[in-house]
Coordinates of C-alpha atoms in Angstrom, one line a residue:
Chain A
M32 CA 51.5 69.8 90.8
S33 CA 55.1 68.6 90.5
V34 CA 57.0 67.5 93.6
L35 CA 59.4 70.4 93.4
T36 CA 56.8 73.2 93.0
Q37 CA 54.7 71.6 95.8
S38 CA 57.8 71.4 98.0
L39 CA 58.5 75.1 97.4
G40 CA 54.9 76.2 97.8
D41 CA 54.5 74.3 101.1
G42 CA 58.0 75.5 102.1
A43 CA 56.9 79.1 101.5
V44 CA 53.9 78.6 103.8
V45 CA 56.1 77.2 106.5
A46 CA 58.7 79.9 106.1
K47 CA 56.0 82.5 106.5
R48 CA 55.0 80.8 109.7
N49 CA 58.6 81.0 111.0
L50 CA 58.9 84.7 110.0
I51 CA 55.7 85.6 111.8
K52 CA 57.3 84.2 114.9
V53 CA 60.2 86.7 114.4
K54 CA 57.7 89.5 114.2
R55 CA 55.7 88.3 117.2
V56 CA 58.7 87.8 119.4
P57 CA 60.9 90.7 118.5
D58 CA 63.2 90.0 121.5
L59 CA 64.5 87.1 119.4
L60 CA 65.6 89.3 116.6
V61 CA 66.8 92.0 119.1
F62 CA 69.1 89.4 120.8
T63 CA 70.3 87.8 117.6
T64 CA 71.3 91.2 116.3
L65 CA 72.6 92.6 119.6
S66 CA 75.1 89.9 120.1
P67 CA 76.8 90.5 116.7
I68 CA 76.9 94.2 117.4
M69 CA 78.5 93.4 120.8
F70 CA 81.0 91.2 119.1
V71 CA 81.9 93.9 116.5
L72 CA 82.4 96.4 119.2
L73 CA 84.3 94.1 121.6
F74 CA 86.6 92.8 119.0
A75 CA 87.1 96.1 117.3
F76 CA 88.0 98.0 120.5
V77 CA 89.3 95.3 122.9
F78 CA 91.2 93.0 120.7
G79 CA 91.7 95.6 118.0
S80 CA 93.7 97.7 120.4
A81 CA 96.1 94.7 121.0
I82 CA 96.3 93.0 117.7
P83 CA 98.2 95.0 115.2
I84 CA 97.9 93.6 111.7
P85 CA 100.4 95.2 109.3
G86 CA 98.9 96.7 106.3
V87 CA 95.3 97.0 107.4
N88 CA 93.2 98.5 110.1
Y89 CA 92.1 95.6 112.4
R90 CA 88.5 96.7 112.3
E91 CA 88.5 96.2 108.6
F92 CA 90.3 92.8 108.9
L93 CA 87.8 91.7 111.5
M94 CA 84.5 92.2 109.8
A95 CA 84.6 89.3 107.3
G96 CA 85.5 87.0 110.2
I97 CA 82.6 88.2 112.4
F98 CA 80.2 88.0 109.5
A99 CA 81.2 84.4 108.9
Q100 CA 81.0 83.4 112.6
T101 CA 77.6 85.1 113.0
V102 CA 75.9 83.6 110.0
V103 CA 77.0 80.2 111.0
F104 CA 75.6 80.7 114.5
G105 CA 72.5 82.1 112.9
S106 CA 71.9 78.8 111.2
T107 CA 71.7 77.0 114.6
I108 CA 68.2 78.6 114.9
T109 CA 67.0 75.9 112.5
G110 CA 68.2 73.1 114.8
Y111 CA 66.8 74.7 117.9
S112 CA 63.4 75.5 116.3
L113 CA 62.9 72.1 114.8
A114 CA 63.7 70.4 118.2
E115 CA 61.2 72.7 119.8
D116 CA 58.5 72.0 117.2
L117 CA 59.1 68.3 117.7
Q118 CA 58.7 68.6 121.4
K119 CA 55.5 70.6 121.1
G120 CA 54.0 68.1 118.7
I121 CA 53.8 70.6 115.8
I122 CA 55.9 68.3 113.6
D123 CA 53.3 65.6 114.2
R124 CA 50.6 67.9 112.9
F125 CA 52.7 68.7 109.9
R126 CA 53.4 65.0 109.3
S127 CA 49.7 64.2 109.3
L128 CA 49.1 66.7 106.5
P129 CA 49.3 65.8 102.8
M130 CA 52.2 68.2 102.4
S131 CA 55.6 67.8 100.9
Q132 CA 57.9 65.9 103.3
S133 CA 60.7 68.3 102.8
A134 CA 58.6 71.5 103.1
V135 CA 59.0 71.9 106.9
L136 CA 62.8 71.8 106.5
V137 CA 62.9 74.0 103.3
G138 CA 60.7 76.5 105.1
R139 CA 62.8 76.5 108.2
T140 CA 66.2 76.9 106.5
T141 CA 64.8 79.6 104.2
A142 CA 63.5 81.5 107.2
D143 CA 67.1 81.3 108.6
V144 CA 68.4 83.0 105.5
A145 CA 65.9 85.9 106.0
N146 CA 67.1 86.1 109.6
N147 CA 70.7 86.2 108.5
V148 CA 70.1 88.9 105.9
I149 CA 68.7 91.1 108.7
V150 CA 71.6 90.4 110.9
L151 CA 74.1 91.1 108.2
V152 CA 72.5 94.5 107.5
V153 CA 72.7 95.4 111.1
M154 CA 76.3 94.3 111.5
S155 CA 77.3 96.0 108.3
I156 CA 75.9 99.3 109.6
T157 CA 77.7 98.8 112.9
G158 CA 80.9 98.0 111.1
L159 CA 80.6 101.1 108.9
L160 CA 80.1 103.2 112.0
V161 CA 83.4 101.9 113.6
G162 CA 85.5 102.3 110.5
W163 CA 84.9 99.3 108.3
R164 CA 84.9 100.1 104.6
I165 CA 84.1 98.2 101.4
R166 CA 87.1 99.0 99.2
T167 CA 86.0 97.1 96.1
S168 CA 82.8 97.4 94.0
I169 CA 79.2 96.9 95.1
L170 CA 79.1 93.8 92.9
E171 CA 82.1 92.1 94.7
A172 CA 80.6 93.1 98.1
L173 CA 77.3 91.5 97.1
G174 CA 79.3 88.4 96.0
A175 CA 80.8 88.2 99.5
Y176 CA 77.3 88.5 101.2
V177 CA 75.9 85.8 98.9
L178 CA 78.8 83.5 99.6
L179 CA 78.3 84.0 103.4
L180 CA 74.6 83.3 103.1
L181 CA 75.0 80.3 100.9
F182 CA 77.5 78.7 103.4
A183 CA 75.1 79.5 106.3
Y184 CA 72.2 78.0 104.4
A185 CA 74.0 74.7 103.8
F186 CA 75.0 74.7 107.4
S187 CA 71.4 75.1 108.6
W188 CA 70.7 71.7 106.9
V189 CA 73.4 70.2 109.2
M190 CA 71.6 71.8 112.1
A191 CA 68.2 70.6 110.9
Y192 CA 69.6 67.1 111.1
V193 CA 71.1 67.6 114.5
G194 CA 67.9 69.3 115.9
L195 CA 65.7 66.4 114.7
A196 CA 68.2 63.8 116.0
V197 CA 68.8 65.4 119.4
R198 CA 65.2 66.5 120.0
A199 CA 65.9 68.7 123.0
P200 CA 66.2 72.4 122.1
E201 CA 68.5 73.2 125.0
V202 CA 70.8 70.4 124.1
V203 CA 70.9 71.5 120.5
N204 CA 72.0 74.9 121.7
N205 CA 74.7 73.8 124.0
A206 CA 76.0 71.1 121.7
S207 CA 76.2 73.4 118.7
F208 CA 77.9 76.1 120.8
I209 CA 80.6 73.6 121.8
V210 CA 81.2 72.6 118.2
I211 CA 80.8 75.9 116.3
F212 CA 82.6 78.1 118.7
P213 CA 86.0 76.4 118.2
L214 CA 85.2 75.9 114.5
T215 CA 84.9 79.6 114.0
F216 CA 87.9 80.4 116.2
I217 CA 90.4 77.9 114.8
A218 CA 90.4 79.9 111.6
N219 CA 91.5 83.2 110.1
T220 CA 88.4 84.8 111.4
F221 CA 89.8 87.1 114.1
V222 CA 93.6 86.8 113.8
P223 CA 96.1 85.8 111.0
T224 CA 96.9 82.1 111.3
T225 CA 100.6 82.6 110.6
N226 CA 101.7 82.0 114.1
F227 CA 99.3 79.1 114.9
P228 CA 101.0 75.8 116.1
P229 CA 101.3 73.5 113.1
V230 CA 98.3 71.3 113.8
L231 CA 96.0 74.2 114.4
K232 CA 97.4 75.9 111.3
A233 CA 96.6 72.9 109.2
F234 CA 93.1 72.7 110.6
A235 CA 92.6 76.4 110.1
D236 CA 93.9 76.2 106.5
W237 CA 91.3 73.5 105.6
N238 CA 88.5 74.8 107.7
P239 CA 85.9 76.0 105.3
I240 CA 85.1 78.9 107.6
S241 CA 88.6 80.2 106.9
S242 CA 87.9 80.1 103.2
V243 CA 84.5 81.8 103.6
T244 CA 86.3 84.5 105.6
Y245 CA 89.2 84.8 103.2
A246 CA 86.9 85.0 100.2
A247 CA 84.7 87.6 101.9
R248 CA 87.7 89.6 103.1
T249 CA 89.1 89.6 99.5
L250 CA 85.8 90.5 98.0
F251 CA 85.3 93.4 100.4
G252 CA 88.9 94.5 99.8
N253 CA 89.9 94.2 103.4
L254 CA 93.1 92.1 103.0
P255 CA 96.2 93.5 104.6
A256 CA 98.2 95.5 102.0
G257 CA 101.3 93.6 100.9
A258 CA 100.2 90.4 102.7
P259 CA 101.8 87.3 101.0
E260 CA 99.6 85.0 98.9
P261 CA 98.3 82.2 101.0
T262 CA 100.1 78.9 100.5
A263 CA 97.1 76.6 101.4
W264 CA 95.1 75.4 98.5
P265 CA 91.7 76.0 100.1
L266 CA 92.6 79.7 100.6
Q267 CA 94.1 80.0 97.1
H268 CA 90.8 78.8 95.7
A269 CA 88.6 80.1 98.4
V270 CA 85.4 80.6 96.4
P271 CA 85.3 77.2 94.6
Y272 CA 86.4 75.5 97.9
V273 CA 83.5 77.1 99.7
L274 CA 81.1 76.2 96.9
L275 CA 82.3 72.7 97.0
W276 CA 81.5 72.5 100.7
V277 CA 78.1 74.0 100.2
V278 CA 77.3 71.4 97.5
G279 CA 78.8 68.6 99.6
I280 CA 76.9 69.5 102.7
L281 CA 73.6 69.8 100.9
V282 CA 74.1 66.5 99.0
V283 CA 74.8 64.7 102.3
F284 CA 72.6 66.5 104.8
V285 CA 69.4 67.3 102.8
P286 CA 68.5 63.6 102.4
L287 CA 69.8 62.8 105.9
A288 CA 67.6 65.6 107.4
V289 CA 64.6 64.6 105.4
R290 CA 65.0 61.0 106.5
Q291 CA 65.4 62.1 110.1
Y292 CA 62.2 64.3 109.8
R293 CA 60.2 61.3 108.6
R294 CA 61.5 59.1 111.4
A295 CA 61.9 61.7 114.1
A296 CA 58.3 61.9 115.1
S297 CA 57.9 58.2 114.5
R298 CA 59.2 57.0 117.8
Chain B
M88 CA 28.2 48.7 106.6
T89 CA 31.6 49.7 105.1
E90 CA 34.5 50.0 107.5
A91 CA 36.2 53.4 107.6
V92 CA 39.1 52.1 109.6
I93 CA 40.6 48.6 109.7
A94 CA 43.6 47.5 111.7
E95 CA 44.8 44.0 111.7
G96 CA 47.5 42.4 113.8
L97 CA 49.3 45.7 114.5
V98 CA 52.6 45.1 116.3
K99 CA 55.0 47.7 117.5
T100 CA 57.8 47.1 119.9
Y101 CA 60.2 49.5 121.7
G102 CA 63.0 47.3 123.0
S103 CA 61.3 44.8 125.2
I104 CA 58.1 46.8 125.5
R105 CA 55.4 45.7 123.2
A106 CA 53.4 48.9 122.7
L107 CA 51.1 47.1 120.2
D108 CA 50.8 43.4 120.5
G109 CA 48.6 42.2 117.6
L110 CA 45.9 44.8 117.9
D111 CA 42.8 44.5 115.6
L112 CA 40.0 46.9 115.3
A113 CA 37.4 48.1 112.8
V114 CA 35.4 51.3 112.8
P115 CA 32.2 51.3 110.7
E116 CA 31.7 54.4 108.5
G117 CA 29.9 57.2 110.3
S118 CA 30.3 55.7 113.8
V119 CA 32.4 56.6 116.8
L120 CA 34.8 54.1 118.3
A121 CA 36.5 54.8 121.6
L122 CA 39.8 53.2 122.3
L123 CA 39.8 52.9 126.1
G124 CA 42.7 52.0 128.3
P125 CA 45.1 53.2 130.9
N126 CA 48.3 55.2 130.2
G127 CA 50.8 53.1 128.4
A128 CA 48.1 50.7 127.0
G129 CA 49.1 51.5 123.4
K130 CA 46.3 53.8 122.5
T131 CA 48.5 56.6 121.2
T132 CA 50.8 54.2 119.4
C133 CA 47.7 52.8 117.6
V134 CA 46.5 56.3 116.5
R135 CA 50.0 57.1 115.4
V136 CA 50.1 54.1 113.2
L137 CA 46.7 54.7 111.7
T138 CA 47.5 58.4 111.0
T139 CA 50.8 57.4 109.1
L140 CA 53.1 58.9 111.8
L141 CA 54.5 55.6 112.8
Q142 CA 55.5 52.4 110.9
P143 CA 54.3 49.3 112.7
D144 CA 56.7 46.3 112.9
A145 CA 53.9 44.0 111.6
G146 CA 50.3 44.2 110.7
R147 CA 48.1 46.0 108.2
A148 CA 45.9 49.0 108.3
Q149 CA 43.4 50.7 106.1
V150 CA 41.7 54.1 106.4
A151 CA 38.8 55.0 104.1
G152 CA 39.8 52.0 102.0
I153 CA 43.4 53.3 101.5
D154 CA 46.3 51.2 102.6
V155 CA 48.1 53.2 105.4
L156 CA 51.5 51.6 104.9
R157 CA 51.5 51.7 101.0
R158 CA 49.8 55.0 100.4
P159 CA 50.4 57.2 103.5
R160 CA 50.1 60.4 101.5
D161 CA 46.6 59.6 100.2
V162 CA 45.6 58.6 103.7
R163 CA 46.7 62.1 104.9
K164 CA 44.3 63.7 102.5
V165 CA 41.3 62.2 104.1
I166 CA 42.1 62.2 107.8
G167 CA 42.2 64.8 110.5
L168 CA 44.3 64.3 113.6
S169 CA 44.0 66.1 116.9
G170 CA 46.6 64.9 119.4
Q171 CA 47.0 64.7 123.1
Y172 CA 49.1 67.9 123.1
A173 CA 47.5 70.8 121.3
A174 CA 49.8 71.0 118.3
V175 CA 49.1 74.6 117.4
D176 CA 51.8 77.3 117.0
E177 CA 51.5 79.6 119.9
Y178 CA 53.1 82.5 118.2
L179 CA 50.6 82.5 115.4
T180 CA 47.0 83.7 115.9
G181 CA 44.2 81.2 115.8
Y182 CA 43.3 82.4 112.3
E183 CA 46.9 82.1 111.1
N184 CA 47.1 78.6 112.4
L185 CA 44.0 77.4 110.6
D186 CA 44.9 79.3 107.4
M187 CA 48.3 77.7 107.3
I188 CA 46.8 74.2 107.8
G189 CA 44.4 74.9 105.0
R190 CA 47.2 75.9 102.7
L191 CA 49.1 72.8 103.5
Y192 CA 46.0 70.7 102.7
H193 CA 46.2 72.6 99.3
V194 CA 42.6 73.7 99.5
G195 CA 43.6 77.0 97.8
R196 CA 44.3 80.5 99.3
T197 CA 40.7 81.8 99.3
A198 CA 39.1 78.6 100.5
A199 CA 41.7 78.3 103.3
R200 CA 40.9 81.8 104.5
A201 CA 37.1 81.2 104.4
R202 CA 37.4 77.9 106.1
A203 CA 39.6 79.3 108.9
R204 CA 37.0 82.0 109.7
G205 CA 34.2 79.6 109.5
L206 CA 35.8 77.1 111.9
L207 CA 36.8 79.9 114.3
A208 CA 33.1 80.9 114.5
Q209 CA 32.0 77.3 114.8
F210 CA 34.3 76.8 117.8
R211 CA 33.5 80.0 119.5
L212 CA 36.9 81.4 119.0
E213 CA 35.9 84.4 116.9
D214 CA 36.8 87.0 119.5
A215 CA 40.3 85.4 120.0
A216 CA 40.8 84.8 116.3
D217 CA 43.4 87.4 115.8
R218 CA 45.3 87.0 119.1
P219 CA 48.4 84.9 119.3
V220 CA 47.6 81.4 120.6
K221 CA 50.0 82.1 123.5
T222 CA 47.1 84.0 125.1
Y223 CA 44.6 81.2 124.8
S224 CA 43.4 79.0 127.7
G225 CA 44.0 75.3 127.6
G226 CA 40.4 74.6 126.5
M227 CA 40.7 77.2 123.7
R228 CA 43.9 75.7 122.4
R229 CA 42.3 72.2 122.4
R230 CA 39.4 73.6 120.4
L231 CA 41.7 75.3 118.0
D232 CA 43.7 72.0 117.6
L233 CA 40.5 70.2 116.9
A234 CA 39.4 72.9 114.4
G235 CA 42.8 72.3 112.7
A236 CA 42.0 68.6 112.3
L237 CA 38.7 69.6 110.6
V238 CA 40.1 72.1 108.1
A239 CA 39.9 69.7 105.1
R240 CA 36.5 68.2 106.2
P241 CA 38.1 64.8 106.8
Q242 CA 36.2 61.5 106.3
V243 CA 37.9 60.1 109.3
L244 CA 38.8 62.0 112.4
F245 CA 41.4 60.7 114.9
L246 CA 41.3 62.2 118.4
D247 CA 44.0 61.2 120.8
E248 CA 42.7 61.9 124.3
P249 CA 40.8 65.0 123.3
T250 CA 40.0 66.1 126.8
T251 CA 43.0 65.0 128.8
G252 CA 44.1 67.9 131.0
L253 CA 41.0 70.0 130.5
D254 CA 39.0 71.3 133.4
P255 CA 35.5 69.9 133.8
R256 CA 33.8 72.8 132.1
S257 CA 36.1 72.7 129.1
R258 CA 35.6 69.0 128.9
T259 CA 31.8 69.3 128.8
D260 CA 32.3 72.0 126.1
M261 CA 34.5 69.7 124.1
W262 CA 32.0 66.8 124.4
Q263 CA 29.3 69.1 123.0
V264 CA 31.6 70.0 120.0
L265 CA 32.3 66.3 119.4
A266 CA 28.7 65.3 119.7
D267 CA 27.8 67.9 117.0
L268 CA 30.5 66.5 114.7
V269 CA 29.4 63.0 115.2
A270 CA 25.8 64.0 114.5
A271 CA 27.0 65.4 111.2
G272 CA 28.2 62.0 110.2
T273 CA 32.0 62.1 110.7
T274 CA 33.7 58.8 111.5
V275 CA 35.6 59.2 114.7
L276 CA 38.2 57.1 116.4
L277 CA 39.0 58.6 119.8
T278 CA 41.2 57.4 122.6
T279 CA 40.5 58.1 126.2
Q280 CA 41.2 57.0 129.7
Y281 CA 38.0 58.6 130.9
L282 CA 35.3 56.0 131.0
E283 CA 32.6 58.5 131.1
E284 CA 33.8 60.0 127.9
A285 CA 33.7 56.7 126.0
D286 CA 30.3 56.0 127.5
R287 CA 29.0 59.4 126.3
L288 CA 30.5 59.7 122.9
A289 CA 31.1 56.2 121.5
D290 CA 28.9 53.8 119.6
S291 CA 31.3 51.0 120.4
V292 CA 34.2 50.7 122.8
V293 CA 37.5 48.7 122.4
V294 CA 39.3 48.2 125.7
V295 CA 43.0 47.9 125.3
D296 CA 45.7 46.9 127.8
H297 CA 49.3 46.1 127.1
G298 CA 48.8 46.6 123.4
Q299 CA 46.0 44.1 123.0
V300 CA 42.3 44.3 122.8
I301 CA 40.9 42.7 125.9
A302 CA 37.2 43.5 125.3
R303 CA 35.0 45.1 122.7
G304 CA 31.3 45.9 122.3
T305 CA 28.9 48.7 123.0
S306 CA 29.2 50.2 126.4
D307 CA 26.0 48.5 127.4
E308 CA 27.3 45.1 126.3
L309 CA 30.5 45.7 128.2
K310 CA 28.5 46.6 131.3
A311 CA 26.4 43.5 130.9
Q312 CA 29.6 41.4 131.1
V313 CA 30.3 42.8 134.5
G314 CA 26.8 42.3 135.9
G315 CA 23.8 44.3 136.9
E316 CA 23.3 47.1 139.3
V317 CA 25.8 47.8 142.0
V318 CA 25.0 48.2 145.7
E319 CA 27.4 50.4 147.6
I320 CA 27.6 50.8 151.4
V321 CA 29.8 53.2 153.3
V322 CA 30.3 52.3 157.0
A323 CA 30.9 54.8 159.8
D324 CA 33.5 52.7 161.6
P325 CA 36.5 51.6 159.5
L326 CA 37.0 48.6 161.9
R327 CA 33.6 47.2 160.9
L328 CA 34.3 47.4 157.1
G329 CA 35.2 43.7 157.1
D330 CA 31.9 42.7 158.8
A331 CA 29.9 44.8 156.5
T332 CA 31.6 43.2 153.5
R333 CA 30.6 39.8 154.7
V334 CA 27.0 40.8 155.2
L335 CA 26.8 42.4 151.8
V336 CA 28.3 39.4 150.0
T337 CA 26.0 37.0 151.9
V338 CA 22.9 38.9 151.1
A339 CA 23.8 39.7 147.5
G340 CA 24.8 36.1 147.0
G341 CA 27.8 36.3 144.7
G342 CA 29.8 38.8 142.8
G343 CA 33.2 39.7 144.2
P344 CA 33.0 42.7 146.5
T345 CA 35.1 45.8 145.8
V346 CA 36.4 47.3 149.0
D347 CA 37.8 50.8 149.3
E348 CA 39.2 51.1 152.8
H349 CA 40.2 54.7 152.3
V350 CA 36.5 55.8 152.1
R351 CA 35.2 52.8 154.1
K352 CA 33.1 51.7 151.1
V353 CA 32.2 48.2 149.9
S354 CA 30.3 47.6 146.7
V355 CA 28.9 44.5 145.1
A356 CA 27.7 44.0 141.6
L357 CA 24.5 42.0 141.4
K358 CA 24.1 39.1 139.0
G359 CA 22.0 39.5 135.9
D360 CA 18.9 41.7 136.3
R361 CA 18.3 41.0 139.9
P362 CA 16.7 44.1 141.4
A363 CA 18.9 46.0 143.9
A364 CA 16.3 47.5 146.2
P365 CA 15.4 44.3 148.1
V366 CA 19.1 43.4 148.5
L367 CA 19.7 46.9 149.8
V368 CA 16.9 46.7 152.3
E369 CA 17.9 43.3 153.6
S370 CA 21.5 44.3 153.9
L371 CA 20.6 47.3 155.9
R372 CA 18.5 45.3 158.2
E373 CA 21.3 42.8 158.8
L374 CA 23.9 45.5 159.3
D375 CA 21.6 47.1 161.8
A376 CA 21.1 43.8 163.6
Q377 CA 24.9 43.5 163.9
G378 CA 25.2 47.0 165.2
I379 CA 27.2 48.3 162.2
S380 CA 26.3 51.9 161.6
V381 CA 26.0 52.9 158.0
R382 CA 27.1 56.4 156.8
D383 CA 25.8 56.2 153.2
V384 CA 24.2 53.8 150.8
A385 CA 23.8 53.8 147.0
V386 CA 22.5 51.8 144.1
R387 CA 24.1 52.6 140.8
R388 CA 24.4 51.3 137.2
P389 CA 27.8 49.7 136.6
T390 CA 30.3 52.1 135.0
L391 CA 33.0 51.3 132.6
D392 CA 35.3 51.6 135.6
D393 CA 33.7 48.4 136.9
V394 CA 34.2 46.9 133.5
F395 CA 37.9 47.7 133.5
L396 CA 38.4 46.4 136.9
T397 CA 36.7 43.2 136.1
L398 CA 38.6 42.7 132.9
T399 CA 42.1 43.6 133.9
G400 CA 42.1 43.4 137.6
H401 CA 43.4 47.0 137.9
A402 CA 41.7 50.3 137.6
A403 CA 41.7 52.3 134.4
E404 CA 42.7 55.6 135.7
E405 CA 46.1 55.0 137.2
P406 CA 48.2 57.6 139.0
T407 CA 49.8 60.0 136.6
G408 CA 53.3 58.6 137.3
D409 CA 52.7 56.2 134.4
A410 CA 52.2 59.1 132.0
E411 CA 56.0 59.3 131.8
L412 CA 56.2 55.8 130.4
E413 CA 53.7 56.5 127.7
T414 CA 55.5 59.7 126.7
A415 CA 58.9 58.0 126.6
G416 CA 57.5 55.0 124.7
T417 CA 55.5 56.6 122.0
R418 CA 56.9 60.0 121.3

């Protein structure tokens, strides 16, 4: 058996384990889907009533941003769960088995994708109910979803590394919140960045989350009518820029996370 | 006899703590070796090195003839590990846990399923097989964890404190399960801080303290090092404990007394195979003559507790406060 097929085979076994947990503890899924629904409704009706964006209904503008924020937060489950497995000694058990060294991480990050798919479906339905519309083709919309999931997938490898390095589930949660929350807010996710102070504007322009959002917004056809073309390069080339980040993150964090996995339990 | 496990000069340090300090051991094929020592002695660290979880700073190890450091993956194919904390997934059922482990040992889908059912029956977990592990008692989890270690019919089984934290009944249960395994010819290396456990299960015992082996042998050999039978006397009046100690030492003629003021007990191990009964009778007569009233007397075989006390100068089972140290050091 080649290394790759074994890694995928073992990864599938571990992913199945993680998905069974979702089934056994439905509260988990309920809360991961409830909070995005809450976000959609809060932003749509509270902020939406105060943020006029010329050329588009705010609820349409909003959805791509909320999608991006939610899937990135979704990928933190990886960090939390790995830290928990480490604490409970389950990683020790896995490491004493003749299985692929990357399988636990492959399985965990893959399970996150499944989670994110479910969450995206629920949010999309909520969005459609409050007036969001896909104004392009099915194909382009699918492209947007795939891009969101890809970015989130790459990000879960960052979280895998963090979870294994930090080793305390609660700390992983708090730490990731402190980092990810601003990251998803200093971007074009919820408001246009035109009036940001220069430093924030520059940050937002190069923030990959802005590019994910911008690309998804474009692919869903939710850009404000008559909005000027973006001047920042990452937004002009949003899709390649995001893909570049995805590849970059994977190249750096897959080996880092696997190395950390090998060492994590060895202390 | 071929050695199933060999460790030579294992060293592992954490900052200034030497968790393993040149530890050597060998376990002959088909035998049971107990690694005995207090919390923080390095037992868990040793098991983690032998099961490929931890890289030692120095030393060499072989399991089933395979170099642990050079070919960890091949070692993993022939070992089973059951740790101090039952490493089972509490959201999965018992069956799902074992099935998953079988799949990860690459025994094949059908074989993994059959093996999972078989082990659940063997460990009396059939009724709970399809319930999430969350609903299991501590003893059931531990049995399931042990079953997990046996999925691939390992040549060498490592058990890190298999009964720590179990109630007496579950512990006896576990001993029975282990005795059956041993009878079937599995090589076992187990760590324990319960002397009774080592006494009961192991062919040979290695006593560790501060990462070093301080004694080894069969449990009878170790007991012989300490001395023969032990005479114990409990006095009624705590103020007379000192007098009683003097009487007992004089009559027994040697052997340091062990005094437990809390329970007003003094005990002395007799030299060689000197019979205890005459010593006991003479002591009682002398105590009576001095007007020291005796609450209780006993003659017993030395336990490994006595061994430990003699070898290290401190008791084996220390207060649980030290457990923190072990956890911080080795996990």
